[in-house]
Amino acid sequence: MSHEGHQQQQQREPIKYGDVFNLSGDLANNPVAPRDAAMMQAAETVAFGDTQRGGPADVMTTAAAINQQAGLVGHGDVTDIAKNQGVTITGTRVPGARMVTETFAGQVVGQRVQIASTHEAAATVAAGEVEQDKLTMGQALEATIQTAGNKPVEYSDAAAVAEAEMRATGRNAVLQGGYGASAHSAAAYNTGMIGDENKIKLKDVLAGASRGFPAKEVTRADAEAVAHTEQRNSPNLTTHPGGIGSSIDTAARLNEDDDDDLR
Protein backbone atom coordinates (compact mmCIF):
# COMPACT_ATOMS: atom_id res chain seq x y z
CA MET A 1 0.00 0.00 0.00
CA SER A 2 1.32 3.49 -0.85
CA HIS A 3 2.02 6.06 1.85
CA GLU A 4 -0.94 8.13 0.60
CA GLY A 5 -3.23 5.11 0.73
CA HIS A 6 -2.06 4.30 4.26
CA GLN A 7 -2.82 7.88 5.37
CA GLN A 8 -6.29 7.70 3.83
CA GLN A 9 -6.96 4.42 5.66
CA GLN A 10 -5.84 6.01 8.94
CA GLN A 11 -8.09 9.02 8.33
CA ARG A 12 -11.05 6.71 7.75
CA GLU A 13 -10.66 5.14 11.19
CA PRO A 14 -13.27 6.54 13.59
CA ILE A 15 -12.42 7.78 17.06
CA LYS A 16 -13.28 4.93 19.40
CA TYR A 17 -14.13 4.94 23.08
CA GLY A 18 -10.83 3.29 23.87
CA ASP A 19 -9.05 6.25 22.24
CA VAL A 20 -10.53 8.82 24.63
CA PHE A 21 -11.28 6.84 27.81
CA ASN A 22 -9.50 4.09 29.72
CA LEU A 23 -12.04 1.37 28.93
CA SER A 24 -12.01 -2.36 28.32
CA GLY A 25 -14.07 -4.93 26.46
CA ASP A 26 -16.26 -4.40 23.41
CA LEU A 27 -17.10 -0.81 24.31
CA ALA A 28 -13.49 0.31 23.83
CA ASN A 29 -13.62 -0.77 20.18
CA ASN A 30 -16.87 1.02 19.35
CA PRO A 31 -16.86 4.39 17.54
CA VAL A 32 -18.06 7.34 19.59
CA ALA A 33 -21.64 7.89 18.39
CA PRO A 34 -23.72 11.11 18.40
CA ARG A 35 -26.68 9.73 20.35
CA ASP A 36 -24.34 8.28 22.97
CA ALA A 37 -22.94 11.78 23.44
CA ALA A 38 -26.48 13.14 23.73
CA MET A 39 -27.22 10.70 26.56
CA MET A 40 -24.12 11.82 28.45
CA GLN A 41 -25.01 15.47 27.83
CA ALA A 42 -28.46 14.87 29.28
CA ALA A 43 -27.04 13.24 32.40
CA GLU A 44 -24.52 16.03 33.06
CA THR A 45 -27.08 18.76 32.38
CA VAL A 46 -29.53 17.30 34.87
CA ALA A 47 -26.82 16.68 37.45
CA PHE A 48 -24.77 19.86 37.09
CA GLY A 49 -26.97 22.34 35.24
CA ASP A 50 -24.74 22.14 32.15
CA THR A 51 -22.11 19.93 30.56
CA GLN A 52 -18.71 20.13 32.23
CA ARG A 53 -15.82 21.60 30.26
CA GLY A 54 -13.36 18.81 29.54
CA GLY A 55 -15.71 16.27 31.09
CA PRO A 56 -16.97 13.02 29.54
CA ALA A 57 -19.89 14.66 27.71
CA ASP A 58 -17.60 17.33 26.25
CA VAL A 59 -15.10 14.70 25.08
CA MET A 60 -17.79 12.46 23.60
CA THR A 61 -19.53 15.33 21.81
CA THR A 62 -16.30 16.43 20.15
CA ALA A 63 -15.32 12.90 19.12
CA ALA A 64 -18.81 12.12 17.80
CA ALA A 65 -18.85 15.34 15.77
CA ILE A 66 -15.50 14.46 14.18
CA ASN A 67 -16.73 10.96 13.36
CA GLN A 68 -19.94 12.30 11.88
CA GLN A 69 -18.18 14.96 9.79
CA ALA A 70 -15.93 12.24 8.39
CA GLY A 71 -18.98 10.19 7.43
CA LEU A 72 -17.98 7.37 9.77
CA VAL A 73 -21.13 7.50 11.93
CA GLY A 74 -24.63 8.80 11.34
CA HIS A 75 -26.44 11.49 13.31
CA GLY A 76 -28.84 8.92 14.77
CA ASP A 77 -26.24 6.27 15.60
CA VAL A 78 -26.18 4.84 19.11
CA THR A 79 -24.02 2.09 20.59
CA ASP A 80 -26.10 -0.97 21.51
CA ILE A 81 -24.34 -1.54 24.82
CA ALA A 82 -24.85 2.11 25.76
CA LYS A 83 -28.52 1.99 24.79
CA ASN A 84 -28.99 -1.03 27.05
CA GLN A 85 -26.93 0.08 30.06
CA GLY A 86 -27.23 3.85 29.79
CA VAL A 87 -25.45 6.60 31.70
CA THR A 88 -25.25 7.16 35.44
CA ILE A 89 -23.83 9.93 37.60
CA THR A 90 -23.44 9.13 41.28
CA GLY A 91 -22.32 11.21 44.22
CA THR A 92 -20.86 9.71 47.39
CA ARG A 93 -20.55 11.95 50.43
CA VAL A 94 -17.29 11.85 52.35
CA PRO A 95 -16.26 14.21 55.19
CA GLY A 96 -15.99 17.71 53.76
CA ALA A 97 -16.36 16.61 50.16
CA ARG A 98 -18.29 14.59 47.62
CA MET A 99 -16.97 12.04 45.13
CA VAL A 100 -18.74 12.34 41.78
CA THR A 101 -18.47 9.39 39.39
CA GLU A 102 -19.76 9.27 35.81
CA THR A 103 -20.27 5.90 34.15
CA PHE A 104 -21.13 5.09 30.55
CA ALA A 105 -22.40 1.65 29.58
CA GLY A 106 -21.30 0.33 32.96
CA GLN A 107 -17.73 1.67 32.84
CA VAL A 108 -16.28 4.69 34.63
CA VAL A 109 -15.47 7.55 32.26
CA GLY A 110 -15.02 10.38 34.75
CA GLN A 111 -14.44 10.90 38.46
CA ARG A 112 -13.63 13.91 40.59
CA VAL A 113 -13.83 15.17 44.15
CA GLN A 114 -15.79 18.30 45.06
CA ILE A 115 -14.38 19.92 48.20
CA ALA A 116 -17.15 21.55 50.19
CA SER A 117 -14.92 24.23 51.76
CA THR A 118 -13.61 25.70 48.50
CA HIS A 119 -15.03 28.66 46.61
CA GLU A 120 -15.53 26.37 43.62
CA ALA A 121 -17.69 24.00 45.66
CA ALA A 122 -19.75 26.93 46.92
CA ALA A 123 -20.28 28.04 43.33
CA THR A 124 -21.31 24.51 42.49
CA VAL A 125 -24.05 24.59 45.10
CA ALA A 126 -25.20 28.03 43.93
CA ALA A 127 -25.40 26.80 40.36
CA GLY A 128 -27.66 23.94 41.38
CA GLU A 129 -25.27 21.11 40.69
CA VAL A 130 -25.05 17.76 42.45
CA GLU A 131 -24.56 19.18 45.96
CA GLN A 132 -28.17 20.38 46.14
CA ASP A 133 -31.54 19.19 47.38
CA LYS A 134 -33.53 16.63 45.42
CA LEU A 135 -34.06 17.41 41.72
CA THR A 136 -37.60 18.38 40.79
CA MET A 137 -39.69 17.47 37.77
CA GLY A 138 -39.50 21.02 36.45
CA GLN A 139 -35.71 21.11 36.74
CA ALA A 140 -35.40 17.82 34.88
CA LEU A 141 -37.68 19.00 32.09
CA GLU A 142 -35.92 22.33 31.70
CA ALA A 143 -32.56 20.53 31.57
CA THR A 144 -33.81 18.85 28.39
CA ILE A 145 -33.46 22.23 26.65
CA GLN A 146 -29.67 21.88 26.87
CA THR A 147 -29.58 18.41 25.32
CA ALA A 148 -32.55 18.27 22.95
CA GLY A 149 -33.86 21.82 22.87
CA ASN A 150 -33.72 22.06 19.08
CA LYS A 151 -35.72 18.87 18.58
CA PRO A 152 -39.12 19.56 16.96
CA VAL A 153 -41.94 18.64 19.33
CA GLU A 154 -43.58 15.33 18.43
CA TYR A 155 -46.58 13.61 19.97
CA SER A 156 -44.28 11.34 21.98
CA ASP A 157 -42.65 14.42 23.52
CA ALA A 158 -46.02 16.01 24.22
CA ALA A 159 -47.28 12.86 25.90
CA ALA A 160 -44.15 12.70 28.06
CA VAL A 161 -44.49 16.35 29.10
CA ALA A 162 -48.16 15.83 29.94
CA GLU A 163 -47.38 12.73 32.00
CA ALA A 164 -44.64 14.59 33.87
CA GLU A 165 -46.98 17.50 34.55
CA MET A 166 -49.78 15.26 35.81
CA ARG A 167 -47.40 13.50 38.20
CA ALA A 168 -46.02 16.83 39.41
CA THR A 169 -49.47 18.35 40.00
CA GLY A 170 -51.22 15.20 41.20
CA ARG A 171 -53.95 15.61 38.58
CA ASN A 172 -55.35 12.78 36.45
CA ALA A 173 -55.91 14.93 33.36
CA VAL A 174 -53.89 17.33 31.22
CA LEU A 175 -53.93 20.79 32.78
CA GLN A 176 -55.66 23.28 30.47
CA GLY A 177 -53.17 25.96 29.49
CA GLY A 178 -50.31 24.01 31.06
CA TYR A 179 -47.07 22.67 29.65
CA GLY A 180 -48.62 19.40 28.48
CA ALA A 181 -51.41 21.18 26.61
CA SER A 182 -48.91 23.55 24.99
CA ALA A 183 -46.73 20.61 23.94
CA HIS A 184 -49.71 18.83 22.36
CA SER A 185 -50.61 22.00 20.45
CA ALA A 186 -47.00 22.29 19.26
CA ALA A 187 -46.96 18.66 18.10
CA ALA A 188 -50.21 19.17 16.17
CA TYR A 189 -48.82 22.32 14.54
CA ASN A 190 -45.57 20.59 13.59
CA THR A 191 -47.43 17.73 11.91
CA GLY A 192 -48.57 20.09 9.17
CA MET A 193 -45.15 21.66 8.61
CA ILE A 194 -42.64 20.60 5.96
CA GLY A 195 -39.04 20.73 7.16
CA ASP A 196 -37.82 21.36 10.70
CA GLU A 197 -36.82 25.02 10.36
CA ASN A 198 -40.20 26.50 11.24
CA LYS A 199 -41.37 23.79 13.62
CA ILE A 200 -41.88 24.48 17.31
CA LYS A 201 -38.98 23.07 19.31
CA LEU A 202 -38.76 21.55 22.78
CA LYS A 203 -36.93 24.65 24.03
CA ASP A 204 -40.00 26.70 23.13
CA VAL A 205 -42.41 24.64 25.25
CA LEU A 206 -40.13 23.74 28.17
CA ALA A 207 -38.73 27.20 28.94
CA GLY A 208 -39.36 28.14 32.56
CA ALA A 209 -40.45 24.64 33.60
CA SER A 210 -38.23 24.71 36.70
CA ARG A 211 -40.30 27.63 38.00
CA GLY A 212 -43.64 26.75 36.43
CA PHE A 213 -43.93 23.24 37.88
CA PRO A 214 -44.71 22.39 41.51
CA ALA A 215 -41.54 21.44 43.41
CA LYS A 216 -42.22 17.71 43.05
CA GLU A 217 -39.09 15.61 43.56
CA VAL A 218 -38.51 13.11 40.76
CA THR A 219 -38.90 9.48 41.81
CA ARG A 220 -38.14 6.19 40.08
CA ALA A 221 -41.89 5.70 39.57
CA ASP A 222 -42.10 9.09 37.85
CA ALA A 223 -39.21 8.23 35.54
CA GLU A 224 -40.69 4.87 34.59
CA ALA A 225 -44.13 6.36 33.92
CA VAL A 226 -42.77 9.17 31.74
CA ALA A 227 -40.45 6.84 29.79
CA HIS A 228 -43.28 4.36 29.23
CA THR A 229 -45.56 7.14 27.97
CA GLU A 230 -42.88 8.50 25.62
CA GLN A 231 -42.16 5.02 24.24
CA ARG A 232 -45.83 4.16 23.80
CA ASN A 233 -46.43 7.30 21.74
CA SER A 234 -43.26 7.02 19.64
CA PRO A 235 -43.47 5.47 16.14
CA ASN A 236 -40.28 3.54 16.97
CA LEU A 237 -41.43 2.66 20.51
CA THR A 238 -38.28 4.26 21.94
CA THR A 239 -37.32 7.27 24.02
CA HIS A 240 -35.20 9.99 22.42
CA PRO A 241 -31.58 10.00 23.69
CA GLY A 242 -31.09 13.18 25.68
CA GLY A 243 -34.84 13.78 25.56
CA ILE A 244 -37.54 14.10 28.19
CA GLY A 245 -37.57 10.52 29.41
CA SER A 246 -33.78 10.46 29.56
CA SER A 247 -33.57 13.67 31.61
CA ILE A 248 -36.20 12.54 34.10
CA ASP A 249 -34.56 9.13 34.43
CA THR A 250 -31.24 10.81 35.23
CA ALA A 251 -32.91 13.01 37.85
CA ALA A 252 -34.49 9.95 39.47
CA ARG A 253 -31.13 8.15 39.58
CA LEU A 254 -29.45 11.14 41.23
CA ASN A 255 -32.23 11.46 43.79
CA GLU A 256 -31.87 7.76 44.60
CA ASP A 257 -28.12 8.20 45.01
CA ASP A 258 -28.72 10.97 47.55
CA ASP A 259 -31.00 8.63 49.51
CA ASP A 260 -28.30 5.96 49.51
CA ASP A 261 -25.69 8.44 50.75
CA LEU A 262 -27.84 9.34 53.74
CA ARG A 263 -28.31 5.75 54.91
PDB file of C-alpha atoms in Angstrom, residues 62-228:
ATOM      1  CA  THR A  62     -16.299  16.433  20.145  1.00  0.00           C
ATOM      2  CA  ALA A  63     -15.324  12.897  19.123  1.00  0.00           C
ATOM      3  CA  ALA A  64     -18.807  12.116  17.803  1.00  0.00           C
ATOM      4  CA  ALA A  65     -18.846  15.341  15.772  1.00  0.00           C
ATOM      5  CA  ILE A  66     -15.497  14.463  14.179  1.00  0.00           C
ATOM      6  CA  ASN A  67     -16.727  10.957  13.360  1.00  0.00           C
ATOM      7  CA  GLN A  68     -19.937  12.302  11.876  1.00  0.00           C
ATOM      8  CA  GLN A  69     -18.181  14.964   9.791  1.00  0.00           C
ATOM      9  CA  ALA A  70     -15.927  12.245   8.392  1.00  0.00           C
ATOM     10  CA  GLY A  71     -18.980  10.193   7.430  1.00  0.00           C
ATOM     11  CA  LEU A  72     -17.979   7.367   9.769  1.00  0.00           C
ATOM     12  CA  VAL A  73     -21.126   7.500  11.927  1.00  0.00           C
ATOM     13  CA  GLY A  74     -24.627   8.797  11.336  1.00  0.00           C
ATOM     14  CA  HIS A  75     -26.444  11.490  13.306  1.00  0.00           C
ATOM     15  CA  GLY A  76     -28.836   8.925  14.767  1.00  0.00           C
ATOM     16  CA  ASP A  77     -26.240   6.268  15.601  1.00  0.00           C
ATOM     17  CA  VAL A  78     -26.184   4.840  19.112  1.00  0.00           C
ATOM     18  CA  THR A  79     -24.025   2.085  20.590  1.00  0.00           C
ATOM     19  CA  ASP A  80     -26.096  -0.967  21.515  1.00  0.00           C
ATOM     20  CA  ILE A  81     -24.336  -1.543  24.823  1.00  0.00           C
ATOM     21  CA  ALA A  82     -24.854   2.115  25.756  1.00  0.00           C
ATOM     22  CA  LYS A  83     -28.522   1.990  24.791  1.00  0.00           C
ATOM     23  CA  ASN A  84     -28.994  -1.029  27.047  1.00  0.00           C
ATOM     24  CA  GLN A  85     -26.929   0.080  30.056  1.00  0.00           C
ATOM     25  CA  GLY A  86     -27.228   3.854  29.788  1.00  0.00           C
ATOM     26  CA  VAL A  87     -25.455   6.599  31.696  1.00  0.00           C
ATOM     27  CA  THR A  88     -25.255   7.161  35.440  1.00  0.00           C
ATOM     28  CA  ILE A  89     -23.828   9.927  37.604  1.00  0.00           C
ATOM     29  CA  THR A  90     -23.439   9.128  41.277  1.00  0.00           C
ATOM     30  CA  GLY A  91     -22.323  11.206  44.224  1.00  0.00           C
ATOM     31  CA  THR A  92     -20.856   9.710  47.387  1.00  0.00           C
ATOM     32  CA  ARG A  93     -20.545  11.952  50.432  1.00  0.00           C
ATOM     33  CA  VAL A  94     -17.286  11.852  52.352  1.00  0.00           C
ATOM     34  CA  PRO A  95     -16.264  14.208  55.194  1.00  0.00           C
ATOM     35  CA  GLY A  96     -15.988  17.712  53.757  1.00  0.00           C
ATOM     36  CA  ALA A  97     -16.365  16.611  50.161  1.00  0.00           C
ATOM     37  CA  ARG A  98     -18.295  14.594  47.619  1.00  0.00           C
ATOM     38  CA  MET A  99     -16.970  12.039  45.135  1.00  0.00           C
ATOM     39  CA  VAL A 100     -18.741  12.336  41.780  1.00  0.00           C
ATOM     40  CA  THR A 101     -18.465   9.388  39.392  1.00  0.00           C
ATOM     41  CA  GLU A 102     -19.755   9.274  35.814  1.00  0.00           C
ATOM     42  CA  THR A 103     -20.273   5.903  34.153  1.00  0.00           C
ATOM     43  CA  PHE A 104     -21.132   5.090  30.554  1.00  0.00           C
ATOM     44  CA  ALA A 105     -22.402   1.645  29.579  1.00  0.00           C
ATOM     45  CA  GLY A 106     -21.300   0.332  32.955  1.00  0.00           C
ATOM     46  CA  GLN A 107     -17.727   1.667  32.844  1.00  0.00           C
ATOM     47  CA  VAL A 108     -16.282   4.689  34.633  1.00  0.00           C
ATOM     48  CA  VAL A 109     -15.472   7.554  32.258  1.00  0.00           C
ATOM     49  CA  GLY A 110     -15.024  10.376  34.751  1.00  0.00           C
ATOM     50  CA  GLN A 111     -14.439  10.900  38.459  1.00  0.00           C
ATOM     51  CA  ARG A 112     -13.627  13.910  40.593  1.00  0.00           C
ATOM     52  CA  VAL A 113     -13.833  15.173  44.153  1.00  0.00           C
ATOM     53  CA  GLN A 114     -15.789  18.300  45.063  1.00  0.00           C
ATOM     54  CA  ILE A 115     -14.376  19.916  48.202  1.00  0.00           C
ATOM     55  CA  ALA A 116     -17.155  21.552  50.192  1.00  0.00           C
ATOM     56  CA  SER A 117     -14.922  24.226  51.756  1.00  0.00           C
ATOM     57  CA  THR A 118     -13.609  25.702  48.501  1.00  0.00           C
ATOM     58  CA  HIS A 119     -15.030  28.663  46.605  1.00  0.00           C
ATOM     59  CA  GLU A 120     -15.535  26.372  43.617  1.00  0.00           C
ATOM     60  CA  ALA A 121     -17.686  23.997  45.662  1.00  0.00           C
ATOM     61  CA  ALA A 122     -19.749  26.927  46.917  1.00  0.00           C
ATOM     62  CA  ALA A 123     -20.284  28.041  43.330  1.00  0.00           C
ATOM     63  CA  THR A 124     -21.308  24.511  42.487  1.00  0.00           C
ATOM     64  CA  VAL A 125     -24.049  24.591  45.102  1.00  0.00           C
ATOM     65  CA  ALA A 126     -25.195  28.031  43.932  1.00  0.00           C
ATOM     66  CA  ALA A 127     -25.404  26.804  40.356  1.00  0.00           C
ATOM     67  CA  GLY A 128     -27.662  23.943  41.383  1.00  0.00           C
ATOM     68  CA  GLU A 129     -25.274  21.110  40.694  1.00  0.00           C
ATOM     69  CA  VAL A 130     -25.049  17.759  42.446  1.00  0.00           C
ATOM     70  CA  GLU A 131     -24.565  19.176  45.960  1.00  0.00           C
ATOM     71  CA  GLN A 132     -28.168  20.381  46.142  1.00  0.00           C
ATOM     72  CA  ASP A 133     -31.545  19.191  47.375  1.00  0.00           C
ATOM     73  CA  LYS A 134     -33.529  16.631  45.418  1.00  0.00           C
ATOM     74  CA  LEU A 135     -34.057  17.407  41.724  1.00  0.00           C
ATOM     75  CA  THR A 136     -37.598  18.375  40.786  1.00  0.00           C
ATOM     76  CA  MET A 137     -39.687  17.466  37.768  1.00  0.00           C
ATOM     77  CA  GLY A 138     -39.500  21.016  36.455  1.00  0.00           C
ATOM     78  CA  GLN A 139     -35.713  21.105  36.737  1.00  0.00           C
ATOM     79  CA  ALA A 140     -35.400  17.815  34.881  1.00  0.00           C
ATOM     80  CA  LEU A 141     -37.684  19.001  32.090  1.00  0.00           C
ATOM     81  CA  GLU A 142     -35.920  22.333  31.697  1.00  0.00           C
ATOM     82  CA  ALA A 143     -32.562  20.528  31.565  1.00  0.00           C
ATOM     83  CA  THR A 144     -33.810  18.855  28.386  1.00  0.00           C
ATOM     84  CA  ILE A 145     -33.462  22.227  26.650  1.00  0.00           C
ATOM     85  CA  GLN A 146     -29.672  21.875  26.872  1.00  0.00           C
ATOM     86  CA  THR A 147     -29.580  18.405  25.323  1.00  0.00           C
ATOM     87  CA  ALA A 148     -32.552  18.274  22.947  1.00  0.00           C
ATOM     88  CA  GLY A 149     -33.863  21.822  22.870  1.00  0.00           C
ATOM     89  CA  ASN A 150     -33.718  22.062  19.080  1.00  0.00           C
ATOM     90  CA  LYS A 151     -35.721  18.872  18.581  1.00  0.00           C
ATOM     91  CA  PRO A 152     -39.119  19.563  16.960  1.00  0.00           C
ATOM     92  CA  VAL A 153     -41.935  18.643  19.325  1.00  0.00           C
ATOM     93  CA  GLU A 154     -43.580  15.330  18.428  1.00  0.00           C
ATOM     94  CA  TYR A 155     -46.580  13.607  19.969  1.00  0.00           C
ATOM     95  CA  SER A 156     -44.282  11.339  21.978  1.00  0.00           C
ATOM     96  CA  ASP A 157     -42.648  14.421  23.517  1.00  0.00           C
ATOM     97  CA  ALA A 158     -46.016  16.013  24.220  1.00  0.00           C
ATOM     98  CA  ALA A 159     -47.280  12.860  25.896  1.00  0.00           C
ATOM     99  CA  ALA A 160     -44.148  12.695  28.055  1.00  0.00           C
ATOM    100  CA  VAL A 161     -44.493  16.348  29.100  1.00  0.00           C
ATOM    101  CA  ALA A 162     -48.164  15.832  29.937  1.00  0.00           C
ATOM    102  CA  GLU A 163     -47.376  12.725  32.001  1.00  0.00           C
ATOM    103  CA  ALA A 164     -44.643  14.587  33.872  1.00  0.00           C
ATOM    104  CA  GLU A 165     -46.977  17.498  34.548  1.00  0.00           C
ATOM    105  CA  MET A 166     -49.777  15.256  35.805  1.00  0.00           C
ATOM    106  CA  ARG A 167     -47.404  13.498  38.195  1.00  0.00           C
ATOM    107  CA  ALA A 168     -46.023  16.827  39.405  1.00  0.00           C
ATOM    108  CA  THR A 169     -49.467  18.346  40.001  1.00  0.00           C
ATOM    109  CA  GLY A 170     -51.216  15.196  41.195  1.00  0.00           C
ATOM    110  CA  ARG A 171     -53.948  15.607  38.575  1.00  0.00           C
ATOM    111  CA  ASN A 172     -55.351  12.784  36.447  1.00  0.00           C
ATOM    112  CA  ALA A 173     -55.912  14.934  33.364  1.00  0.00           C
ATOM    113  CA  VAL A 174     -53.893  17.334  31.220  1.00  0.00           C
ATOM    114  CA  LEU A 175     -53.930  20.794  32.776  1.00  0.00           C
ATOM    115  CA  GLN A 176     -55.655  23.279  30.474  1.00  0.00           C
ATOM    116  CA  GLY A 177     -53.167  25.963  29.492  1.00  0.00           C
ATOM    117  CA  GLY A 178     -50.313  24.015  31.065  1.00  0.00           C
ATOM    118  CA  TYR A 179     -47.069  22.672  29.650  1.00  0.00           C
ATOM    119  CA  GLY A 180     -48.616  19.402  28.480  1.00  0.00           C
ATOM    120  CA  ALA A 181     -51.407  21.178  26.607  1.00  0.00           C
ATOM    121  CA  SER A 182     -48.906  23.546  24.990  1.00  0.00           C
ATOM    122  CA  ALA A 183     -46.731  20.612  23.943  1.00  0.00           C
ATOM    123  CA  HIS A 184     -49.714  18.831  22.359  1.00  0.00           C
ATOM    124  CA  SER A 185     -50.607  22.003  20.445  1.00  0.00           C
ATOM    125  CA  ALA A 186     -47.002  22.289  19.263  1.00  0.00           C
ATOM    126  CA  ALA A 187     -46.957  18.663  18.096  1.00  0.00           C
ATOM    127  CA  ALA A 188     -50.208  19.168  16.174  1.00  0.00           C
ATOM    128  CA  TYR A 189     -48.821  22.316  14.544  1.00  0.00           C
ATOM    129  CA  ASN A 190     -45.571  20.588  13.593  1.00  0.00           C
ATOM    130  CA  THR A 191     -47.431  17.726  11.906  1.00  0.00           C
ATOM    131  CA  GLY A 192     -48.567  20.089   9.169  1.00  0.00           C
ATOM    132  CA  MET A 193     -45.155  21.663   8.612  1.00  0.00           C
ATOM    133  CA  ILE A 194     -42.639  20.603   5.964  1.00  0.00           C
ATOM    134  CA  GLY A 195     -39.039  20.726   7.164  1.00  0.00           C
ATOM    135  CA  ASP A 196     -37.819  21.363  10.695  1.00  0.00           C
ATOM    136  CA  GLU A 197     -36.822  25.016  10.360  1.00  0.00           C
ATOM    137  CA  ASN A 198     -40.199  26.502  11.241  1.00  0.00           C
ATOM    138  CA  LYS A 199     -41.373  23.794  13.624  1.00  0.00           C
ATOM    139  CA  ILE A 200     -41.883  24.477  17.312  1.00  0.00           C
ATOM    140  CA  LYS A 201     -38.981  23.069  19.313  1.00  0.00           C
ATOM    141  CA  LEU A 202     -38.757  21.554  22.785  1.00  0.00           C
ATOM    142  CA  LYS A 203     -36.932  24.649  24.029  1.00  0.00           C
ATOM    143  CA  ASP A 204     -40.004  26.700  23.128  1.00  0.00           C
ATOM    144  CA  VAL A 205     -42.406  24.639  25.247  1.00  0.00           C
ATOM    145  CA  LEU A 206     -40.133  23.736  28.173  1.00  0.00           C
ATOM    146  CA  ALA A 207     -38.734  27.202  28.937  1.00  0.00           C
ATOM    147  CA  GLY A 208     -39.358  28.138  32.562  1.00  0.00           C
ATOM    148  CA  ALA A 209     -40.451  24.640  33.604  1.00  0.00           C
ATOM    149  CA  SER A 210     -38.229  24.707  36.701  1.00  0.00           C
ATOM    150  CA  ARG A 211     -40.300  27.632  38.000  1.00  0.00           C
ATOM    151  CA  GLY A 212     -43.643  26.748  36.427  1.00  0.00           C
ATOM    152  CA  PHE A 213     -43.930  23.244  37.880  1.00  0.00           C
ATOM    153  CA  PRO A 214     -44.708  22.394  41.507  1.00  0.00           C
ATOM    154  CA  ALA A 215     -41.543  21.445  43.414  1.00  0.00           C
ATOM    155  CA  LYS A 216     -42.219  17.714  43.053  1.00  0.00           C
ATOM    156  CA  GLU A 217     -39.092  15.609  43.559  1.00  0.00           C
ATOM    157  CA  VAL A 218     -38.507  13.110  40.763  1.00  0.00           C
ATOM    158  CA  THR A 219     -38.895   9.476  41.813  1.00  0.00           C
ATOM    159  CA  ARG A 220     -38.142   6.189  40.084  1.00  0.00           C
ATOM    160  CA  ALA A 221     -41.894   5.696  39.573  1.00  0.00           C
ATOM    161  CA  ASP A 222     -42.097   9.094  37.849  1.00  0.00           C
ATOM    162  CA  ALA A 223     -39.211   8.227  35.538  1.00  0.00           C
ATOM    163  CA  GLU A 224     -40.690   4.867  34.593  1.00  0.00           C
ATOM    164  CA  ALA A 225     -44.127   6.359  33.917  1.00  0.00           C
ATOM    165  CA  VAL A 226     -42.772   9.168  31.736  1.00  0.00           C
ATOM    166  CA  ALA A 227     -40.446   6.840  29.791  1.00  0.00           C
ATOM    167  CA  HIS A 228     -43.283   4.361  29.225  1.00  0.00           C
TER     168      HIS A 228
END
